[in-house]
Coordinates of C-alpha atoms in Angstrom, one line a residue:
Chain A
M15 CA 0.0 0.0 0.0
R16 CA 1.4 3.4 -1.0
T17 CA 1.6 5.9 1.9
P18 CA 2.6 9.6 1.9
W19 CA 4.5 9.0 5.2
R20 CA 8.2 8.4 5.3
L21 CA 10.2 6.5 7.9
R22 CA 11.3 9.7 9.6
D23 CA 7.7 10.7 10.0
Y24 CA 6.8 7.5 11.8
V25 CA 9.9 7.8 14.1
F26 CA 9.2 11.4 14.9
A27 CA 5.6 10.7 15.7
A28 CA 6.6 7.9 18.0
F29 CA 9.0 10.1 19.9
M30 CA 6.4 12.8 20.3
T31 CA 4.1 10.1 21.8
I32 CA 7.0 9.3 24.2
G33 CA 7.1 13.1 25.1
M34 CA 3.4 13.1 25.9
V35 CA 3.8 10.0 28.1
I36 CA 6.9 11.6 29.9
A37 CA 4.8 14.7 30.6
V38 CA 2.4 12.4 32.5
F39 CA 5.2 11.2 34.8
I40 CA 6.5 14.7 35.3
V41 CA 3.2 16.4 36.1
G42 CA 1.6 13.4 38.0
P43 CA 3.2 13.9 41.4
F44 CA 2.7 17.7 41.5
A45 CA -0.9 18.0 40.2
P46 CA -3.8 17.7 42.7
P47 CA -6.2 14.8 42.2
G48 CA -8.8 15.5 39.6
F49 CA -6.7 18.2 38.0
Q50 CA -4.1 15.9 36.4
L51 CA -5.6 16.2 32.9
L52 CA -5.7 20.0 33.2
A53 CA -2.1 20.1 34.4
W54 CA -1.0 17.7 31.7
S55 CA -2.7 19.4 28.8
P56 CA -0.3 22.4 28.2
L57 CA 2.8 20.1 28.5
A58 CA 1.4 17.4 26.2
A59 CA 0.2 20.1 23.8
I60 CA 3.8 21.1 23.3
F61 CA 4.7 17.7 21.8
L62 CA 1.4 17.5 19.8
T63 CA 2.2 21.0 18.3
L64 CA 5.8 19.9 17.5
G65 CA 4.5 16.7 15.8
M66 CA 1.9 18.6 13.7
A67 CA 4.5 21.2 12.7
R68 CA 7.0 18.6 11.6
L69 CA 4.6 16.1 10.0
Q70 CA 2.2 18.7 8.6
R71 CA -0.1 16.4 6.7
P72 CA -3.7 15.4 7.8
G73 CA -3.4 12.3 9.9
S74 CA -0.5 13.6 12.0
I75 CA -2.5 13.5 15.2
A76 CA -3.6 10.0 14.4
L77 CA 0.1 8.9 14.0
I78 CA 0.9 10.4 17.4
V79 CA -2.1 9.5 19.4
L80 CA -3.2 6.1 18.1
P81 CA -0.1 4.2 19.4
L82 CA -0.8 5.9 22.8
A83 CA -4.4 4.7 22.6
V84 CA -3.3 1.1 21.9
L85 CA -0.9 1.2 24.8
L86 CA -3.5 2.6 27.2
G87 CA -5.9 -0.1 26.0
L88 CA -3.9 -2.4 28.3
L89 CA -5.4 -0.4 31.2
S90 CA -8.9 -0.1 29.7
P91 CA -10.2 -0.7 26.1
L92 CA -12.6 2.3 26.9
I93 CA -9.6 4.6 26.8
T94 CA -8.6 3.3 23.4
L95 CA -12.1 3.7 22.0
Y96 CA -12.5 7.2 23.4
L97 CA -9.1 8.4 22.1
A98 CA -9.7 6.8 18.7
V99 CA -13.0 8.7 18.4
T100 CA -11.4 12.0 19.5
V101 CA -8.7 11.6 16.9
I102 CA -11.2 10.8 14.2
V103 CA -13.3 13.9 15.1
I104 CA -10.3 16.2 15.1
E105 CA -8.9 14.8 11.8
A106 CA -12.3 15.2 10.2
V107 CA -12.5 18.8 11.3
L108 CA -9.0 19.5 10.1
Y109 CA -9.7 17.7 6.8
F110 CA -11.9 20.7 5.9
L111 CA -9.6 23.3 7.3
G112 CA -6.4 22.1 5.6
S113 CA -3.0 20.8 6.7
Y114 CA -1.2 21.4 10.0
R115 CA 1.3 23.7 8.2
K116 CA -0.8 26.7 9.3
R117 CA -0.3 27.9 12.9
I118 CA -4.1 28.5 13.3
N119 CA -4.9 24.9 12.4
R120 CA -2.4 23.6 14.9
L121 CA -4.1 25.9 17.5
I122 CA -7.6 24.6 16.6
A123 CA -6.4 21.0 16.7
N124 CA -4.9 21.4 20.2
V125 CA -7.9 23.2 21.6
L126 CA -10.3 20.6 20.2
F127 CA -8.2 17.7 21.4
F128 CA -7.8 18.8 25.0
A129 CA -11.3 20.3 25.4
S130 CA -12.9 17.1 24.1
A131 CA -10.6 14.9 26.2
N132 CA -11.5 16.8 29.4
L133 CA -15.3 16.8 28.6
A134 CA -15.3 13.1 27.9
G135 CA -13.3 12.5 31.2
L136 CA -15.8 14.5 33.2
L137 CA -18.8 12.7 31.6
V138 CA -17.2 9.3 32.4
L139 CA -16.7 10.5 36.0
I140 CA -20.3 11.5 36.3
Y141 CA -21.5 8.2 34.8
F142 CA -19.5 6.1 37.2
S143 CA -20.2 8.2 40.3
Q144 CA -23.9 7.2 40.3
G145 CA -22.9 3.6 41.2
L146 CA -20.3 4.7 43.7
I147 CA -22.8 7.0 45.6
S148 CA -25.3 4.2 45.8
R149 CA -22.7 2.0 47.6
I150 CA -21.8 4.6 50.3
K151 CA -23.5 3.7 53.6
D152 CA -22.9 7.0 55.5
P153 CA -25.6 9.4 54.3
K154 CA -23.5 12.5 55.2
R155 CA -20.6 11.3 53.0
A156 CA -23.0 10.2 50.2
D157 CA -24.6 13.7 50.4
A158 CA -21.1 15.4 50.2
L159 CA -20.1 13.4 47.1
T160 CA -23.6 13.9 45.5
H161 CA -23.2 17.7 45.9
V162 CA -19.7 17.6 44.3
I163 CA -21.0 15.5 41.3
Q164 CA -24.1 17.7 41.1
F165 CA -21.8 20.8 40.9
I166 CA -19.7 19.2 38.1
N167 CA -22.9 17.9 36.3
Q168 CA -24.2 21.5 35.8
P169 CA -24.0 22.6 32.2
G170 CA -22.2 25.8 33.4
T171 CA -19.5 23.9 35.3
L172 CA -19.0 21.5 32.4
I173 CA -18.7 24.3 29.9
L174 CA -16.3 26.2 32.2
L175 CA -14.0 23.2 32.8
T176 CA -14.1 22.3 29.0
I177 CA -13.1 25.9 28.2
L178 CA -10.3 25.7 30.8
A179 CA -9.0 22.6 29.1
G180 CA -9.2 24.3 25.7
V181 CA -7.2 27.3 27.2
A182 CA -4.6 24.8 28.6
G183 CA -4.3 23.3 25.1
A184 CA -3.9 26.8 23.7
V185 CA -1.1 27.6 26.2
G186 CA 0.6 24.4 25.2
W187 CA 0.3 25.4 21.6
F188 CA 1.9 28.8 22.4
L189 CA 4.8 27.0 24.2
G190 CA 5.1 24.5 21.3
E191 CA 5.4 27.3 18.8
L192 CA 8.2 28.8 21.0
A193 CA 9.9 25.4 21.0
I194 CA 9.6 25.2 17.2
K195 CA 11.3 28.6 16.9
Q196 CA 14.2 27.4 19.1
L197 CA 14.5 24.2 17.1
Q198 CA 14.6 26.2 13.8
K199 CA 17.3 28.5 15.2
A200 CA 19.3 25.4 16.1
G201 CA 18.7 23.9 12.7
K202 CA 16.8 20.9 14.1
M203 CA 13.5 21.7 12.5
D204 CA 14.1 21.8 8.7
V205 CA 10.5 22.4 7.7
D206 CA 8.6 25.4 6.5
V207 CA 6.1 26.4 9.2
Chain B
M9 CA 20.9 2.0 17.2
L10 CA 20.9 3.1 20.8
T11 CA 19.7 0.4 23.2
S12 CA 18.8 0.4 26.9
K13 CA 19.4 -2.2 29.6
F14 CA 15.8 -1.5 30.7
A15 CA 14.5 -2.8 27.4
Q16 CA 16.0 -6.2 28.1
P17 CA 13.7 -8.4 30.3
K18 CA 15.1 -10.3 33.3
P19 CA 15.7 -13.9 32.2
G20 CA 13.1 -16.2 33.7
L21 CA 10.1 -18.4 32.9
L22 CA 7.8 -15.6 31.9
S23 CA 10.3 -14.2 29.4
R24 CA 10.2 -17.5 27.5
I25 CA 6.4 -17.6 27.2
N26 CA 4.8 -16.9 23.8
P27 CA 4.1 -13.1 23.9
L28 CA 0.7 -13.5 22.2
L29 CA -0.3 -15.8 25.0
K30 CA 0.9 -13.2 27.5
I31 CA -1.0 -10.4 25.8
G32 CA -4.2 -12.5 25.7
L33 CA -3.8 -13.4 29.3
C34 CA -3.2 -9.8 30.2
F35 CA -6.6 -8.8 28.9
L36 CA -8.2 -11.9 30.5
L37 CA -6.7 -11.0 33.9
I38 CA -7.9 -7.4 33.7
G39 CA -11.4 -8.5 32.8
F40 CA -11.4 -11.1 35.5
A41 CA -10.1 -8.6 38.1
L42 CA -13.0 -6.2 37.2
A43 CA -15.6 -9.0 37.7
L44 CA -14.4 -10.1 41.2
H45 CA -16.0 -8.8 44.4
R46 CA -14.9 -11.2 47.2
L47 CA -11.9 -10.1 49.2
E48 CA -10.4 -13.7 49.4
A49 CA -10.6 -14.2 45.6
I50 CA -9.1 -10.8 44.8
A51 CA -6.4 -11.2 47.4
L52 CA -5.4 -14.6 45.9
L53 CA -5.2 -13.1 42.3
A54 CA -3.4 -10.0 43.4
G55 CA -1.0 -12.0 45.6
I56 CA 0.0 -14.3 42.8
L57 CA 0.5 -11.4 40.4
L58 CA 2.6 -9.5 43.0
V59 CA 4.8 -12.6 43.5
L60 CA 5.2 -13.0 39.7
L61 CA 6.1 -9.3 39.4
V62 CA 8.7 -9.4 42.1
L63 CA 10.3 -12.6 40.7
S64 CA 10.2 -11.7 37.0
V65 CA 10.7 -7.9 36.7
R66 CA 13.5 -5.6 37.8
I67 CA 11.7 -3.1 40.0
N68 CA 13.0 0.4 40.8
L69 CA 12.6 0.9 44.6
K70 CA 11.6 4.6 44.1
V71 CA 8.8 3.5 41.8
L72 CA 7.7 0.8 44.3
G73 CA 7.7 3.4 47.2
Y74 CA 5.7 5.8 45.1
A75 CA 3.2 3.1 44.2
A76 CA 2.9 2.1 47.9
I77 CA 2.1 5.7 48.9
V78 CA -0.5 6.1 46.2
L79 CA -2.1 2.8 47.3
M80 CA -2.2 3.8 50.9
L81 CA -3.8 7.1 50.0
F82 CA -6.3 5.2 47.9
V83 CA -7.1 2.8 50.9
A84 CA -7.5 5.8 53.3
F85 CA -9.9 7.6 50.9
S86 CA -11.9 4.5 50.2
S87 CA -12.2 3.8 54.0
W88 CA -13.4 7.3 54.5
L89 CA -16.1 6.7 51.8
R90 CA -17.2 3.3 53.0
D91 CA -15.3 0.8 55.3
I92 CA -11.9 -0.8 55.6
S93 CA -13.1 -4.2 54.0
T94 CA -14.4 -2.4 50.9
A95 CA -11.3 -0.3 50.8
L96 CA -9.0 -3.3 50.9
T97 CA -11.1 -5.1 48.3
S98 CA -10.9 -2.0 46.0
A99 CA -7.1 -1.6 46.6
L100 CA -6.4 -5.3 45.8
Q101 CA -8.7 -5.0 42.7
L102 CA -6.6 -2.0 41.6
I103 CA -3.4 -4.1 42.0
A104 CA -4.9 -7.0 40.0
I105 CA -5.9 -4.6 37.3
V106 CA -2.7 -2.6 37.1
I107 CA 0.0 -5.4 37.5
P108 CA -0.7 -7.5 34.3
A109 CA 0.5 -4.7 31.9
P110 CA 4.0 -4.1 33.6
L111 CA 4.3 -7.8 34.1
L112 CA 3.8 -8.3 30.3
A113 CA 6.1 -5.3 29.5
G114 CA 8.9 -6.4 31.9
T115 CA 9.1 -9.9 30.6
T116 CA 8.8 -9.3 26.9
S117 CA 11.8 -8.2 24.8
P118 CA 11.1 -5.7 22.1
A119 CA 11.9 -8.3 19.4
D120 CA 9.3 -10.7 20.8
L121 CA 6.8 -7.9 21.1
V122 CA 7.3 -6.9 17.4
R123 CA 6.9 -10.6 16.4
A124 CA 3.6 -10.8 18.4
L125 CA 2.3 -7.5 17.0
Q126 CA 3.1 -8.6 13.4
A127 CA 1.4 -11.9 14.0
I128 CA -1.9 -10.2 14.9
K129 CA -1.7 -8.1 11.7
L130 CA -1.5 -4.7 13.3
P131 CA -0.7 -1.9 10.7
R132 CA 3.1 -1.7 10.2
F133 CA 3.4 1.9 11.4
M134 CA 1.7 0.9 14.6
V135 CA 4.2 -1.9 15.1
L136 CA 7.1 0.4 14.6
S137 CA 5.6 3.1 16.9
L138 CA 4.9 0.7 19.7
M139 CA 8.4 -0.9 19.4
L140 CA 10.0 2.6 19.6
I141 CA 7.9 3.6 22.5
W142 CA 8.6 0.3 24.3
R143 CA 12.4 0.7 23.8
F144 CA 12.9 4.4 24.2
L145 CA 10.5 5.5 26.9
P146 CA 12.8 4.4 29.8
L147 CA 15.8 6.1 28.0
I148 CA 13.9 9.4 27.6
Q149 CA 12.7 9.2 31.2
Q150 CA 16.3 8.8 32.2
E151 CA 17.2 11.9 30.2
A152 CA 14.4 13.8 31.9
Q153 CA 15.8 12.7 35.3
R154 CA 19.3 13.9 34.3
I155 CA 18.0 17.3 33.3
I156 CA 16.1 17.6 36.6
E157 CA 19.3 16.7 38.5
S158 CA 21.3 19.2 36.5
N159 CA 18.8 21.9 37.5
W160 CA 19.3 20.9 41.2
L161 CA 23.0 21.3 40.8
R162 CA 22.4 24.9 39.6
G163 CA 20.1 25.6 42.6
V164 CA 16.8 25.2 40.7
N165 CA 14.3 23.0 42.4
L166 CA 11.7 22.3 39.6
A167 CA 9.2 20.8 42.1
R168 CA 8.9 24.3 43.7
Q169 CA 9.5 26.4 40.7
P170 CA 7.1 25.5 37.9
A171 CA 8.0 28.7 36.2
H172 CA 11.2 27.1 35.1
W173 CA 9.6 23.9 33.7
F174 CA 9.5 25.1 30.2
S175 CA 13.0 26.7 29.9
G176 CA 14.7 24.4 32.4
L177 CA 13.2 21.0 31.7
F178 CA 11.0 20.8 28.6
M179 CA 13.2 22.8 26.1
P180 CA 16.3 20.6 26.8
L181 CA 14.2 17.5 26.8
I182 CA 12.7 18.5 23.4
F183 CA 16.2 18.9 22.0
R184 CA 17.2 15.5 23.3
I185 CA 14.0 13.9 22.0
V186 CA 14.5 15.4 18.5
A187 CA 18.1 14.3 18.5
Y188 CA 17.1 10.8 19.4
A189 CA 14.4 10.8 16.7
D190 CA 17.0 11.8 14.1
D191 CA 19.6 9.3 15.3
V192 CA 17.0 6.4 15.3
T193 CA 15.8 7.4 11.8
I194 CA 19.4 7.3 10.5
G195 CA 20.0 4.0 12.3
L196 CA 16.9 2.4 10.7
E197 CA 17.6 3.8 7.3
T198 CA 21.2 2.6 7.2
R199 CA 19.9 -0.9 8.1
G200 CA 17.5 -0.7 5.1
Y201 CA 14.4 -0.7 7.2
D202 CA 11.3 0.1 5.2
P203 CA 8.0 0.2 7.2
T204 CA 5.9 -0.5 4.1
A205 CA 8.0 -3.4 2.8
P206 CA 7.1 -7.0 3.7
R207 CA 9.4 -8.4 6.4
S208 CA 11.0 -11.7 6.8
N209 CA 11.4 -13.4 10.2
S210 CA 14.2 -15.7 11.2
Q211 CA 12.4 -16.7 14.5
P212 CA 8.7 -16.9 13.8
L213 CA 6.4 -17.3 16.8
K214 CA 5.8 -20.9 17.8
W215 CA 3.6 -22.6 20.4
R216 CA 5.9 -24.6 22.7
R217 CA 5.3 -27.1 25.3
T218 CA 6.1 -24.6 28.1
D219 CA 3.3 -22.3 26.6
S220 CA 0.8 -25.2 27.1
W221 CA 1.9 -25.7 30.7
F222 CA 1.8 -22.0 31.4
A223 CA -1.7 -21.7 29.8
A224 CA -2.9 -24.7 31.8
G225 CA -1.4 -23.2 35.0
A226 CA -3.0 -19.8 34.4
I227 CA -6.4 -21.5 33.7
G228 CA -6.1 -23.5 36.9
I229 CA -5.4 -20.4 39.0
L230 CA -8.3 -18.5 37.4
A231 CA -10.5 -21.5 38.0
L232 CA -9.5 -21.5 41.7
V233 CA -10.1 -17.8 42.0
G234 CA -13.5 -18.2 40.2
Y235 CA -14.4 -21.0 42.6
I236 CA -13.6 -18.9 45.6
E237 CA -15.6 -16.0 44.1
W238 CA -18.7 -17.7 42.8
V239 CA -19.0 -21.2 44.4
A240 CA -17.3 -21.4 47.8

């Protein structure tokens, strides 16, 4: 089968995936529980931006994220499915906008990816919390958790947290573009961006 | 090509087992662990997996300590939500769900993994990506650790100064990652590697007698765990 990708593209995409995974290890110990994804977003977005800038063609995000999705499938096939769906949606949107050569398209892809990841994570939390609350014996504790979930479950809160994740993705995009400039100055990014 | 001592599994029984069998068993164990609810059954499964992990995989003490702290926090939080028995059950269930993946990773060499992934007809780019992630993740993690230590030597504690994360940690790390990517590409190209070309295999995957014994043992243990959970 003929493919537009070259060996260097596959290797670069795999190393950007490694960068995204390393960001999890770096952020994990410092981020408060429940905010890991928000803390991870700007750092992971740096590698996603670098990958898009170097690979440029539609399908770049799929090359970077799908291996990660397969690896995380060892923890839960749900993660694989959800990441695969997110990638398909983003690639479909970017198919109409053009390649990742334009900065604005890289920004849109980052914002879309992290906002949708955060929203899906919150919806999964809300879904599974119903079962957890029903198993809590102490009514006071059940009430406390119910209030937290009710707070998250409000459309306003969901929208606010999703916007925050999108902003985190945008911050990561900005840092990623700074990194691209540094790499270009050092002669390590020989592509026109 | 650059290699890592972390990429080589500790020699032992599990490293000789058919990797496809291990991948299948990994999914089966995770599914089984999710279905269990009795403390005794989960304790047996988690105990066996822990023993196998300690015997078969080189474990970093720092990682072990961090995992123990996270687990204790998890038990404390679960006890607050319900009771100690449920908290222990949940913690053991978490162990049984989490251990199969590192057990598989720690006892499978990259070459065996590639053979297994090729055998299940994954797309070739996916096989290459997974192989690179498997082999280079520990190396890049080591690079990150070195950069963090270099910052310490210059009086920058990154844990307390997140403002320095980008310039002090991520920029040098990005340069290292890009350098690794270029080196690996050159290494693969000079060896004539083509991700789209069909590949030959000097050691195709085979089902050996030890695999049959291992599969029978695994089924026996799962049957015992299932008996404790649903019959006893």
